[in-house]
PDB file of C-alpha atoms in Angstrom:
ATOM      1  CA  UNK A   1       0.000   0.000   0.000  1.00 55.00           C
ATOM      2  CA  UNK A   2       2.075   2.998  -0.844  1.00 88.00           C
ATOM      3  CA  UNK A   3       0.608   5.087  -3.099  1.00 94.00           C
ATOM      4  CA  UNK A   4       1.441   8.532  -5.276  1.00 96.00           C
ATOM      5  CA  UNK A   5       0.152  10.534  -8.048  1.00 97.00           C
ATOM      6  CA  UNK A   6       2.480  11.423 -11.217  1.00 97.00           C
ATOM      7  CA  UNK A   7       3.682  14.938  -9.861  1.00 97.00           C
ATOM      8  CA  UNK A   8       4.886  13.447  -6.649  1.00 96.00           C
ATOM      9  CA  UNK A   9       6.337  10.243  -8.143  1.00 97.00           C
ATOM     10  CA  UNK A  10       8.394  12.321 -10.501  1.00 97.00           C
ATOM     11  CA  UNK A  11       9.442  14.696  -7.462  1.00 97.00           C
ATOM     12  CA  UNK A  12      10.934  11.308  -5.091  1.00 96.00           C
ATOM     13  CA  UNK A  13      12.529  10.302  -8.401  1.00 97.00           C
ATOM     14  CA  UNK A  14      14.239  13.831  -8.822  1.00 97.00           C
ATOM     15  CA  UNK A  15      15.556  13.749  -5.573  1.00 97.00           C
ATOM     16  CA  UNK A  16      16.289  10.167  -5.122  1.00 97.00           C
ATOM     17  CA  UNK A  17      17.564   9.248  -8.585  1.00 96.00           C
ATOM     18  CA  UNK A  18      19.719   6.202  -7.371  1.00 94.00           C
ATOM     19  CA  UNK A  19      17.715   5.133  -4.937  1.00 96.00           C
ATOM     20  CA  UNK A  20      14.374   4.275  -6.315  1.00 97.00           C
ATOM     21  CA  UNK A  21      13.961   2.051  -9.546  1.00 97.00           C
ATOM     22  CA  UNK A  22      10.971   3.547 -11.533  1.00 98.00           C
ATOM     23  CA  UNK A  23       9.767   1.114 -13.518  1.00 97.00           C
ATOM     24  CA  UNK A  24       6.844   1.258 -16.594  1.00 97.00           C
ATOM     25  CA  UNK A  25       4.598  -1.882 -16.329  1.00 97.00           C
ATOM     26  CA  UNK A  26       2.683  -1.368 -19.513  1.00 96.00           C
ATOM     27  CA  UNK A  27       3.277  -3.112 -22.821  1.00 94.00           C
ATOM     28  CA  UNK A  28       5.984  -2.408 -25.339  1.00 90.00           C
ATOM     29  CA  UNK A  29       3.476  -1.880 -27.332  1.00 89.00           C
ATOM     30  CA  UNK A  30       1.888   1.262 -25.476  1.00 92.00           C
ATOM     31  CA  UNK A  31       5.002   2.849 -24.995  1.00 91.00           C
ATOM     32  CA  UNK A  32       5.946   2.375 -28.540  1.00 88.00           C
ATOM     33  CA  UNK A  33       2.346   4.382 -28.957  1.00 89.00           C
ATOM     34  CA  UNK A  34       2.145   6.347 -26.417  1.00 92.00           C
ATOM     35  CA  UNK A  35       5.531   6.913 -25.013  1.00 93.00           C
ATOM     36  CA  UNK A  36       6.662   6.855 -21.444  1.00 95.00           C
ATOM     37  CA  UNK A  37       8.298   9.100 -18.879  1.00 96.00           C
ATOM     38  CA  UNK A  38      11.770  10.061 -19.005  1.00 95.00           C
ATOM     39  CA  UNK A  39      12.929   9.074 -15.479  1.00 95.00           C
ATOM     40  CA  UNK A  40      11.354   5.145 -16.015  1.00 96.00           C
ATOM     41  CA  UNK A  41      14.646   2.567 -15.449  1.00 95.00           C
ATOM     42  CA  UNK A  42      12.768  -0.241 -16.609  1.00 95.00           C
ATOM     43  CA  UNK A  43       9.721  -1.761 -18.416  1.00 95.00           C
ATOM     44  CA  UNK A  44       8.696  -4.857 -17.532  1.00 96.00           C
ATOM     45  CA  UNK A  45       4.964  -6.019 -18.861  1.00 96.00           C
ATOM     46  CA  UNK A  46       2.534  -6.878 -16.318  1.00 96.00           C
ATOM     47  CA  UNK A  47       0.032  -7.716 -18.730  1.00 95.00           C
ATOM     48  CA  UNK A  48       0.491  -7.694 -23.074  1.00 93.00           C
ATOM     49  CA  UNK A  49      -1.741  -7.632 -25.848  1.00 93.00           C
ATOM     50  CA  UNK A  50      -2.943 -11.061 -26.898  1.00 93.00           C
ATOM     51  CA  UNK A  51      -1.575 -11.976 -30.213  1.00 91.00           C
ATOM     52  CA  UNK A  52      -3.007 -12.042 -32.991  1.00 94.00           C
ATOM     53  CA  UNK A  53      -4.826  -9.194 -31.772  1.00 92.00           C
ATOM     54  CA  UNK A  54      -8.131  -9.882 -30.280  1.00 94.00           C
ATOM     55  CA  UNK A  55     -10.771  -7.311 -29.613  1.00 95.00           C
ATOM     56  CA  UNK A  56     -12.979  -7.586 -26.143  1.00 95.00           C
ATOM     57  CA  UNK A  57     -16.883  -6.289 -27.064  1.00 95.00           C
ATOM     58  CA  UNK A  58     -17.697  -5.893 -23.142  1.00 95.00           C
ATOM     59  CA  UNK A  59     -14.549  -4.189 -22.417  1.00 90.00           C
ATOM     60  CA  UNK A  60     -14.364  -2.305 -25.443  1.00 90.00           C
ATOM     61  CA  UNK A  61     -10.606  -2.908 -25.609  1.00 89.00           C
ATOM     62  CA  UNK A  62      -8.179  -5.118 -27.300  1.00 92.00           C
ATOM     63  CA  UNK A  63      -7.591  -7.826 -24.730  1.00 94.00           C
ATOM     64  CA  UNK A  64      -4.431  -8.442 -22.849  1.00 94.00           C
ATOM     65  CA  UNK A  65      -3.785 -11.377 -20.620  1.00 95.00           C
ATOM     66  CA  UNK A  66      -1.362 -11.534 -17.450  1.00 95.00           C
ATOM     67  CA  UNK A  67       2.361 -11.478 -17.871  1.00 95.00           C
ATOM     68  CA  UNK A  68       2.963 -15.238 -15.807  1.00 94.00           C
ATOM     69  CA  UNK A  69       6.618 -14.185 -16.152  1.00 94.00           C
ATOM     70  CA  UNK A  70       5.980 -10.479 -14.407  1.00 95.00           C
ATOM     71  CA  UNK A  71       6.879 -11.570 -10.622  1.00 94.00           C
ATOM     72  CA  UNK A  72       9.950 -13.550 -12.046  1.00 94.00           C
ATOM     73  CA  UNK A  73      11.192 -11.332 -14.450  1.00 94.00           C
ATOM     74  CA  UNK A  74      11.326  -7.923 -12.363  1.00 94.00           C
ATOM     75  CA  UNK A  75      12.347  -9.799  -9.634  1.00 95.00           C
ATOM     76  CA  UNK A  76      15.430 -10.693 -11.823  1.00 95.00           C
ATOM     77  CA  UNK A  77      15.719  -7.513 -13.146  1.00 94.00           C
ATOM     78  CA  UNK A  78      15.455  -5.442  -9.737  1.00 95.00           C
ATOM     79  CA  UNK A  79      18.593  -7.927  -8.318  1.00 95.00           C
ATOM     80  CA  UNK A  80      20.412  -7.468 -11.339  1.00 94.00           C
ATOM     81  CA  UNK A  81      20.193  -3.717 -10.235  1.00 93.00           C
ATOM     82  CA  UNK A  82      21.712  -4.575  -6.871  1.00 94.00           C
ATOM     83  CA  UNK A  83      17.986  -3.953  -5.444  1.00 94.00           C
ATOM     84  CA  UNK A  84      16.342  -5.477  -2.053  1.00 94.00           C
ATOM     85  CA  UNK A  85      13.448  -6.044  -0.663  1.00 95.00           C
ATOM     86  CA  UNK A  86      14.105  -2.487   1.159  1.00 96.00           C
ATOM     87  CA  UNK A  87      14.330  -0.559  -2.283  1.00 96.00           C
ATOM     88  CA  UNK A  88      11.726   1.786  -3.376  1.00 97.00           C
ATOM     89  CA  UNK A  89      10.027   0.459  -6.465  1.00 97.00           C
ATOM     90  CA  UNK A  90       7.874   2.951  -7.817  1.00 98.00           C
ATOM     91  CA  UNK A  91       5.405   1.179 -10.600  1.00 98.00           C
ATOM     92  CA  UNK A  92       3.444   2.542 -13.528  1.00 98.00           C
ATOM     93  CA  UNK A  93       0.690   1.585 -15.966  1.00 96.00           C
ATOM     94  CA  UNK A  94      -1.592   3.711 -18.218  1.00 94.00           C
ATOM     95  CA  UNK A  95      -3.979   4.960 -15.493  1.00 93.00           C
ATOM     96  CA  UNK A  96      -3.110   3.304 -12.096  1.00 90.00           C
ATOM     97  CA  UNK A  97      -4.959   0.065 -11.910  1.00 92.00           C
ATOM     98  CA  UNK A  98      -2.211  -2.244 -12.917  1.00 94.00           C
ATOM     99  CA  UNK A  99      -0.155  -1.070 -11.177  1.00 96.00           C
ATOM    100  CA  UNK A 100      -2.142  -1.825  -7.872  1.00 94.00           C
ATOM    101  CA  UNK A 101      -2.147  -5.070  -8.779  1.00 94.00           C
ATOM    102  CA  UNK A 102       1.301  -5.191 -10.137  1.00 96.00           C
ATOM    103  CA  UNK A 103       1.994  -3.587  -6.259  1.00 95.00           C
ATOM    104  CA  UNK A 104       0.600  -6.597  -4.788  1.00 94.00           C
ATOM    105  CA  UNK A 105       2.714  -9.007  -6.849  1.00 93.00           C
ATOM    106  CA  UNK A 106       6.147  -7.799  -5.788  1.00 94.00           C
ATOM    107  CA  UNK A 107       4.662  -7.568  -2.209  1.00 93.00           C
ATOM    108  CA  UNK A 108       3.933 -11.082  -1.959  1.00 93.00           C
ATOM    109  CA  UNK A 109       7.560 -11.580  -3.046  1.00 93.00           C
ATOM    110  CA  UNK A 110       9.132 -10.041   0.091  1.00 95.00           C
ATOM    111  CA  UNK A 111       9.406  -6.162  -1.205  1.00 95.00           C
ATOM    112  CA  UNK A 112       8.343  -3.592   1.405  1.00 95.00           C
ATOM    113  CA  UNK A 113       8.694  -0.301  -0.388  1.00 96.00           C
ATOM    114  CA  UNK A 114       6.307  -0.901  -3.426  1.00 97.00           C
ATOM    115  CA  UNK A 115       4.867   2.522  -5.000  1.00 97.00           C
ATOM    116  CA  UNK A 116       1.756   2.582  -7.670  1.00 97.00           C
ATOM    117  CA  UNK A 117       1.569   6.049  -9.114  1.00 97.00           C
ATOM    118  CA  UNK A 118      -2.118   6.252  -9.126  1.00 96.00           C
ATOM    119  CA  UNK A 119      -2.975   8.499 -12.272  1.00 96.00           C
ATOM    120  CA  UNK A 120      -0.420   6.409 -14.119  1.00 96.00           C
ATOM    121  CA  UNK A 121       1.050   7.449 -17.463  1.00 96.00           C
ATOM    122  CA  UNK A 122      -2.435   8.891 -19.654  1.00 95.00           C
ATOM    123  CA  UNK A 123      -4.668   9.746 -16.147  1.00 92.00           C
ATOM    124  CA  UNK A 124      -7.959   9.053 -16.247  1.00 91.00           C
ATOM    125  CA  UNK A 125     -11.191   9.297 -19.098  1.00 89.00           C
ATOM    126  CA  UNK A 126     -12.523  12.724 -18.656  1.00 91.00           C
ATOM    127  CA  UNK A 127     -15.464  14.302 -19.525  1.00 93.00           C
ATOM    128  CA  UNK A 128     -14.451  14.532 -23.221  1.00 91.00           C
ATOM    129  CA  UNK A 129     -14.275  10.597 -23.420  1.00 90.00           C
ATOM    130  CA  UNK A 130     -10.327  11.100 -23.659  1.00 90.00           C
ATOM    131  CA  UNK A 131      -7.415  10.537 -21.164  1.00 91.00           C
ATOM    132  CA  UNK A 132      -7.104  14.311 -19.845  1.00 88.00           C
ATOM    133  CA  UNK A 133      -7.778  14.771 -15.792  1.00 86.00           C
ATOM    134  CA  UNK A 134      -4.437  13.682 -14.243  1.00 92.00           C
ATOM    135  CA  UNK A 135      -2.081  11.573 -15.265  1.00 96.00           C
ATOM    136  CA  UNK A 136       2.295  12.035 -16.110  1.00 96.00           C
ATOM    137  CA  UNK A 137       1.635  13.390 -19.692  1.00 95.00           C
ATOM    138  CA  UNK A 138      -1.576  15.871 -18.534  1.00 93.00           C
ATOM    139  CA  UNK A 139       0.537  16.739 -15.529  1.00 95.00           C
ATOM    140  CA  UNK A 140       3.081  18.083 -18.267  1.00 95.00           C
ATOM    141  CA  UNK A 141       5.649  15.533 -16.369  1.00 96.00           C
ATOM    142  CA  UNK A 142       9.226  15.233 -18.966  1.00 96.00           C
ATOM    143  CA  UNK A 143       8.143  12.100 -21.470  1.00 95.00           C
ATOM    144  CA  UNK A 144       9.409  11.100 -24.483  1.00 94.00           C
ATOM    145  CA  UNK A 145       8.220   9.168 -27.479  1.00 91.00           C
ATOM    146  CA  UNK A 146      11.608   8.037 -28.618  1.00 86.00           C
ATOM    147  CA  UNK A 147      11.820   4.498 -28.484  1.00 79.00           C
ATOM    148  CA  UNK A 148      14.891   3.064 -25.467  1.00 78.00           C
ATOM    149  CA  UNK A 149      15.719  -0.456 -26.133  1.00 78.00           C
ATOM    150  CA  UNK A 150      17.405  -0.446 -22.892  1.00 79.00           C
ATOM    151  CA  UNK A 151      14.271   0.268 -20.787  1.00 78.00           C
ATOM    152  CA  UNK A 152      12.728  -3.570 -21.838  1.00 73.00           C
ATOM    153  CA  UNK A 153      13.814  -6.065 -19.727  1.00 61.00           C
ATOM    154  CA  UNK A 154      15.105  -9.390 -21.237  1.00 55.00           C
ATOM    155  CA  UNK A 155      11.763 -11.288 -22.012  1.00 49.00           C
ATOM    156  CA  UNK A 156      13.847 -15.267 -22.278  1.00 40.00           C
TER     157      UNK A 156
END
């Protein structure tokens, strides 16, 4: 249960730079569309479009399915950092809800200091039927749309 919204995630990760990994937990895929902030260390998946793409009527969305590699794989990733079960993780999706859940994950691995940045990367569906209340990019947070092999963590 630690929570933030974008402006305050990107103020701890300002000031604590070395001490808290900031990682994006959306697809490839969205940040390849959408872009992602430029203080994320990482991007590890917690849940990818299924493939061939598959469109969900009562969701109204392309369906995605669970990463069953997530826990595993930032696990890995976090001890290849030199990361412990005392290191902030901050954690971010598109508007906050996988990332609570992603939050959870790493929690039930031992990690204490778990952070879900609750507008996530777009914010929420405003009144305009768009992604514009809150959010990194509506916060006018530093992003960029220029792909960063290095953020993706090894997928084999």
């Amino acid at each position: 249960g630690l929570y933030v919204d974008a402006v305050h995630a990107e103020a701890i990760k300002r000031r604590h730079p070395d001490e808290v990994v900031f990682v994006d937990i959306r697809s490839p895929v969205e940040l390849g569309l959408t872009g992602h902030p430029k203080a994320v260390d990482l991007n590890v998946p917690f849940r990818d479009f299924v493939q061939p793409l598959v469109w969900d009527d009562a969701r109204g969305a392309w369906s995605m399915q669970t990463n069953p590699r997530f826990s595993a794989q930032l696990d890995g990733e976090l001890r290849r950092r030199g990361a412990t079960h005392d290191t902030v993780v901050m954690l971010l999706c598109r508007s906050g809800d996988r990332s609570a859940q992603a939050a959870d994950a790493l929690s039930l691995l031992g990690y204490r200091n778990v952070v879900s940045v609750v507008d996530g990367y777009e914010g929420d569906i405003g009144p305009d039927g768009r992604r514009s209340l809150n959010g990194w990019k509506n916060a006018g947070l530093p992003w960029t749309a220029q792909a960063n092999a290095a953020l993706v963590a090894r997928r084999r």
